[in-house]
CSV table of C-alpha atoms in Angstrom, one decimal:
chain,number,residue,atom,x,y,z
V,1426,MET,CA,15.1,14.3,-3.4
V,1427,ALA,CA,13.1,17.5,-4.3
V,1428,GLU,CA,10.6,18.6,-1.6
V,1429,SER,CA,7.6,18.3,-4.0
V,1430,HIS,CA,8.4,14.6,-4.4
V,1431,ALA,CA,9.4,14.0,-0.8
V,1432,ALA,CA,6.3,15.4,0.8
V,1433,PRO,CA,4.1,12.3,0.1
V,1434,GLU,CA,6.8,10.0,1.4
V,1435,VAL,CA,7.1,12.1,4.6
V,1436,ALA,CA,3.3,12.0,5.0
V,1437,ALA,CA,3.3,8.2,4.6
V,1438,ARG,CA,6.1,7.7,7.1
V,1439,ALA,CA,4.5,9.9,9.7
V,1440,ALA,CA,1.1,8.2,9.3
V,1441,ARG,CA,2.8,4.8,9.9
V,1442,ALA,CA,4.1,5.9,13.3
V,1443,ALA,CA,2.2,3.8,15.9
V,1444,ASP,CA,3.3,5.9,18.9
V,1445,LEU,CA,5.5,8.7,19.9
V,1446,ALA,CA,8.6,6.5,20.0
V,1447,ASP,CA,8.0,5.4,16.4
V,1448,LEU,CA,7.4,9.0,15.4
V,1449,ASP,CA,10.6,10.3,17.1
V,1450,ALA,CA,12.7,7.6,15.4
V,1451,ALA,CA,11.2,8.3,12.0
V,1452,THR,CA,11.6,12.0,12.4
V,1453,ALA,CA,15.3,11.7,13.3
V,1454,ASP,CA,15.9,9.7,10.1
V,1455,CYS,CA,14.3,12.2,7.6
V,1456,PHE,CA,16.3,13.4,4.6
V,1457,ALA,CA,13.5,15.0,2.7
V,1458,CYS,CA,14.7,18.6,2.2
V,1459,PRO,CA,18.1,18.8,0.6
V,1460,ARG,CA,18.9,22.4,1.6
V,1461,LEU,CA,18.1,21.6,5.3
V,1462,VAL,CA,20.1,18.4,5.2
V,1463,ASP,CA,23.1,20.2,3.8
V,1464,TRP,CA,22.8,23.0,6.4
V,1465,ARG,CA,22.3,20.8,9.5
V,1466,THR,CA,25.2,18.6,8.3
V,1467,GLU,CA,27.5,21.5,7.6
V,1468,VAL,CA,26.8,23.1,11.0
V,1469,ALA,CA,27.5,19.8,12.7
V,1470,ARG,CA,30.8,19.4,10.9
V,1471,THR,CA,32.2,22.9,11.3
V,1472,LYS,CA,30.6,23.6,14.8
V,1473,ARG,CA,30.8,26.8,16.9
V,1474,ALA,CA,34.2,27.4,18.5
V,1475,SER,CA,32.8,27.2,22.0
V,1476,PHE,CA,31.4,23.7,21.2
V,1477,ARG,CA,34.3,22.4,19.1
V,1478,ASP,CA,34.9,19.4,21.5
V,1479,GLN,CA,31.2,18.2,21.4
V,1480,ASP,CA,29.6,15.8,19.0
V,1481,TYR,CA,26.7,17.5,17.2
V,1482,TRP,CA,23.4,15.8,16.7
V,1483,GLY,CA,23.1,17.2,13.1
V,1484,ARG,CA,19.7,15.5,12.3
V,1485,PRO,CA,16.0,16.4,12.6
V,1486,VAL,CA,15.0,17.0,16.2
V,1487,PRO,CA,12.0,15.1,17.5
V,1488,GLY,CA,9.5,16.4,20.0
V,1489,PHE,CA,10.1,16.1,23.8
V,1490,GLY,CA,8.0,15.8,26.9
V,1491,ASP,CA,5.0,14.1,28.5
V,1492,PRO,CA,3.3,11.6,26.2
V,1493,ALA,CA,0.1,12.4,28.0
V,1494,ALA,CA,0.5,16.2,27.5
V,1495,ARG,CA,-2.4,18.5,28.2
V,1496,ILE,CA,-0.3,21.5,26.9
V,1497,ALA,CA,1.6,21.5,23.7
V,1498,ILE,CA,4.2,24.1,22.9
V,1499,LEU,CA,4.7,24.6,19.2
V,1500,GLY,CA,7.8,26.3,18.0
V,1501,LEU,CA,9.4,27.2,14.7
V,1502,ALA,CA,12.5,25.1,14.2
V,1503,PRO,CA,15.6,23.9,16.1
V,1504,ALA,CA,18.5,26.3,16.5
V,1505,ALA,CA,21.7,25.5,14.6
V,1506,HIS,CA,23.8,25.3,17.8
V,1507,GLY,CA,21.0,24.5,20.1
V,1508,GLY,CA,18.7,21.6,19.2
V,1509,ASN,CA,20.8,20.7,16.2
V,1510,ARG,CA,23.7,20.3,18.6
V,1511,THR,CA,22.1,18.6,21.5
V,1512,GLY,CA,19.4,16.6,19.8
V,1513,ARG,CA,16.6,18.0,22.0
V,1514,ILE,CA,14.3,20.8,21.0
V,1515,LEU,CA,15.2,24.2,22.6
V,1516,THR,CA,18.0,22.7,24.5
V,1517,GLY,CA,21.4,24.3,24.8
V,1518,ASP,CA,20.6,27.8,23.7
V,1519,ARG,CA,19.4,31.1,25.1
V,1520,SER,CA,15.9,30.6,23.9
V,1521,GLY,CA,15.6,27.4,25.9
V,1522,ASP,CA,17.1,29.0,28.9
V,1523,VAL,CA,14.2,31.5,29.0
V,1524,LEU,CA,11.5,28.9,28.2
V,1525,PHE,CA,12.5,26.2,30.6
V,1526,ALA,CA,13.0,28.7,33.4
V,1527,ALA,CA,9.4,29.8,32.8
V,1528,LEU,CA,8.1,26.2,32.7
V,1529,HIS,CA,9.9,25.5,36.0
V,1530,ARG,CA,8.3,28.5,37.6
V,1531,ALA,CA,4.9,27.3,36.3
V,1532,GLY,CA,5.5,23.8,37.8
V,1533,LEU,CA,5.6,22.2,34.3
V,1534,ALA,CA,9.3,21.3,34.4
V,1535,ASN,CA,11.3,19.6,37.2
V,1536,GLN,CA,14.3,22.0,36.7
V,1537,PRO,CA,14.9,25.4,35.3
V,1538,THR,CA,17.7,24.6,32.8
V,1539,SER,CA,18.0,22.5,29.7
V,1540,VAL,CA,21.6,22.0,28.6
V,1541,ALA,CA,21.8,18.4,27.2
V,1542,ALA,CA,19.6,15.5,26.3
V,1543,ASP,CA,20.7,13.5,29.3
V,1544,ASP,CA,20.5,16.3,31.9
V,1545,GLY,CA,17.5,14.9,33.8
V,1546,LEU,CA,14.9,17.4,32.6
V,1547,ALA,CA,11.3,16.1,32.7
V,1548,LEU,CA,8.2,18.0,31.7
V,1549,ARG,CA,4.8,17.7,33.4
V,1550,SER,CA,1.7,17.6,31.3
V,1551,THR,CA,3.6,19.4,28.5
V,1552,ARG,CA,5.2,18.4,25.2
V,1553,ILE,CA,7.3,20.6,23.0
V,1554,PHE,CA,7.8,20.2,19.2
V,1555,ALA,CA,8.6,22.3,16.2
V,1556,ALA,CA,6.8,23.0,13.0
V,1557,VAL,CA,10.0,22.4,11.1
V,1558,ARG,CA,12.3,19.7,12.5
V,1559,CYS,CA,15.7,20.7,11.0
V,1560,ALA,CA,17.6,23.8,11.7
V,1561,PRO,CA,17.1,26.1,8.7
V,1562,PRO,CA,19.6,28.7,7.5
V,1563,ASP,CA,18.9,32.1,9.1
V,1564,ASN,CA,16.0,30.4,11.0
V,1565,LYS,CA,13.9,30.8,7.8
V,1566,PRO,CA,12.5,27.6,6.3
V,1567,THR,CA,11.1,27.9,2.8
V,1568,PRO,CA,7.3,27.4,2.3
V,1569,ALA,CA,8.1,24.0,0.6
V,1570,GLU,CA,10.2,22.9,3.5
V,1571,ARG,CA,7.5,24.0,5.9
V,1572,ASP,CA,4.9,22.0,4.0
V,1573,THR,CA,7.1,18.9,3.5
V,1574,CYS,CA,7.8,18.8,7.3
V,1575,ALA,CA,4.2,19.4,8.4
V,1576,PRO,CA,3.2,15.7,8.6
V,1577,TRP,CA,5.6,15.1,11.5
V,1578,SER,CA,3.9,17.7,13.7
V,1579,HIS,CA,0.4,16.8,12.5
V,1580,ARG,CA,1.0,13.1,13.5
V,1581,GLU,CA,2.4,14.3,16.8
V,1582,VAL,CA,-0.8,16.2,17.5
V,1583,GLU,CA,-2.8,13.1,16.6
V,1584,LEU,CA,-0.9,10.9,19.0
V,1585,ILE,CA,-1.4,13.3,22.0
V,1586,ARG,CA,-4.9,14.3,21.0
V,1587,PRO,CA,-6.6,12.2,23.7
V,1588,THR,CA,-5.1,14.4,26.4
V,1589,LEU,CA,-4.3,17.7,24.6
V,1590,ARG,CA,-6.2,20.7,25.8
V,1591,VAL,CA,-4.1,23.8,25.0
V,1592,VAL,CA,-1.5,24.7,22.3
V,1593,VAL,CA,0.9,27.5,22.9
V,1594,ALA,CA,2.3,28.9,19.6
V,1595,LEU,CA,5.7,30.5,20.0
V,1596,GLY,CA,5.6,33.2,17.3
V,1597,ALA,CA,3.6,33.9,14.2
V,1598,PHE,CA,5.1,31.0,12.2
V,1599,ALA,CA,3.9,28.5,14.7
V,1600,TRP,CA,0.5,30.2,15.0
V,1601,ALA,CA,0.1,29.8,11.2
V,1602,ALA,CA,1.3,26.2,11.3
V,1603,TRP,CA,-1.4,25.3,13.8
V,1604,TRP,CA,-4.3,25.7,11.3
V,1605,PRO,CA,-3.2,22.9,8.9
V,1606,ALA,CA,-2.6,20.7,12.0
V,1607,LEU,CA,-6.1,21.4,13.2
V,1608,ARG,CA,-7.5,20.2,9.9
V,1609,SER,CA,-5.2,17.1,9.7
V,1610,ALA,CA,-5.5,15.9,13.4
V,1611,TYR,CA,-9.1,17.0,14.1
V,1612,GLY,CA,-10.8,17.1,10.7
V,1613,LEU,CA,-11.9,20.6,11.5
V,1614,ARG,CA,-12.0,23.5,9.0
V,1615,PRO,CA,-9.8,26.4,10.3
V,1616,PRO,CA,-11.7,29.6,11.0
V,1617,SER,CA,-12.0,32.2,8.2
V,1618,PRO,CA,-10.5,34.7,8.4
V,1619,ARG,CA,-7.7,33.3,10.5
V,1620,PRO,CA,-7.4,34.9,13.9
V,1621,ALA,CA,-4.4,37.3,14.0
V,1622,PHE,CA,-1.3,36.3,16.0
V,1623,GLY,CA,-0.4,38.4,19.0
V,1624,HIS,CA,1.1,37.8,22.4
V,1625,GLY,CA,-1.7,36.6,24.6
V,1626,ALA,CA,-4.0,36.0,21.6
V,1627,HIS,CA,-6.6,33.3,22.4
V,1628,TRP,CA,-8.7,31.2,20.0
V,1629,SER,CA,-11.2,28.6,21.2
V,1630,GLY,CA,-12.9,26.2,18.9
V,1631,THR,CA,-15.4,23.4,19.2
V,1632,ALA,CA,-13.9,20.0,19.8
V,1633,ALA,CA,-10.3,21.3,19.5
V,1634,PRO,CA,-7.6,22.5,21.9
V,1635,ASP,CA,-7.5,26.2,22.8
V,1636,LEU,CA,-4.7,28.1,21.1
V,1637,LEU,CA,-2.6,30.7,22.8
V,1638,GLY,CA,-0.2,33.1,21.2
V,1639,CYS,CA,3.2,33.9,22.7
V,1640,TYR,CA,6.0,35.9,21.4
V,1641,HIS,CA,8.9,33.6,20.5
V,1642,VAL,CA,11.6,33.1,23.2
V,1643,SER,CA,14.3,34.3,20.8
V,1644,GLN,CA,17.0,36.6,21.9
V,1645,GLN,CA,15.6,39.3,19.6
V,1646,ASN,CA,12.5,39.4,21.9
V,1647,THR,CA,13.9,38.6,25.3
V,1648,PHE,CA,17.0,40.8,25.1
V,1649,THR,CA,15.0,43.8,24.0
V,1650,GLY,CA,12.3,43.4,26.6
V,1651,ARG,CA,9.6,42.7,24.0
V,1652,LEU,CA,9.1,39.4,25.9
V,1653,THR,CA,9.6,39.5,29.7
V,1654,PRO,CA,9.6,36.7,32.2
V,1655,GLY,CA,6.3,38.1,33.6
V,1656,MET,CA,4.7,37.9,30.2
V,1657,LEU,CA,5.7,34.2,29.8
V,1658,ASP,CA,4.4,33.5,33.3
V,1659,ASP,CA,1.0,35.0,32.3
V,1660,VAL,CA,0.8,32.8,29.2
V,1661,PHE,CA,1.6,29.6,31.1
V,1662,ALA,CA,-0.7,30.5,34.0
V,1663,ARG,CA,-3.5,30.9,31.4
V,1664,ALA,CA,-2.5,27.6,29.7
V,1665,LYS,CA,-2.6,25.7,32.9
V,1666,GLN,CA,-6.0,27.2,33.7
V,1667,LEU,CA,-7.4,26.2,30.3
V,1668,ALA,CA,-5.9,22.7,30.6
V,1669,ALA,CA,-7.2,22.3,34.1
V,1670,ILE,CA,-3.7,21.7,35.6
V,1671,ASP,CA,-3.4,22.5,39.3
């Protein structure tokens, strides 16, 4: 199914989700983008040598966390051998190691590690989801794939809207993905010109969650020192303050 023809069907399926459980089930059963379906399936078949004895998820990865979230963390897409393997966003890879350790320090996670979907991790007042739900080749979804997948995150925002106060965008891709979600979930026109992404950038609108920018927790940023634990701690301290979380 070509993305241009799949997009309306994805939008219709997302809109029919009555709650987060419905949305998660529908997300995990999406086959809208042929290139992403082929890639996620091939990665799950061939596997990484260190995970050769594991069964890969190999499907779109739903959101995860508190259904009454006051903070949403919006990422780019699952990692090929992380979320695409474990079935939980940012679980089982180095990016997740950094992020969940920071959430634990902030009192937003009950443990500092996230290695498997059944490892007992629970988030407090926080939900994590990605702008694109399938692992893309080279971590680079196409514009068509981004737009086809958008209704899943838009509906997720709608469902947590009653409690949502702050969105933390991990990277410029997630920052850009927020503006269509703002229009879809809140019926608000995005600002023009769009505020520029940057680590610690803050946008506050009327009748909408605050938006905070954070460098992505990728190894490219964390291994080079571009993003440090202290910088993450500052972002989540600010998010908790804006969300009125003690």
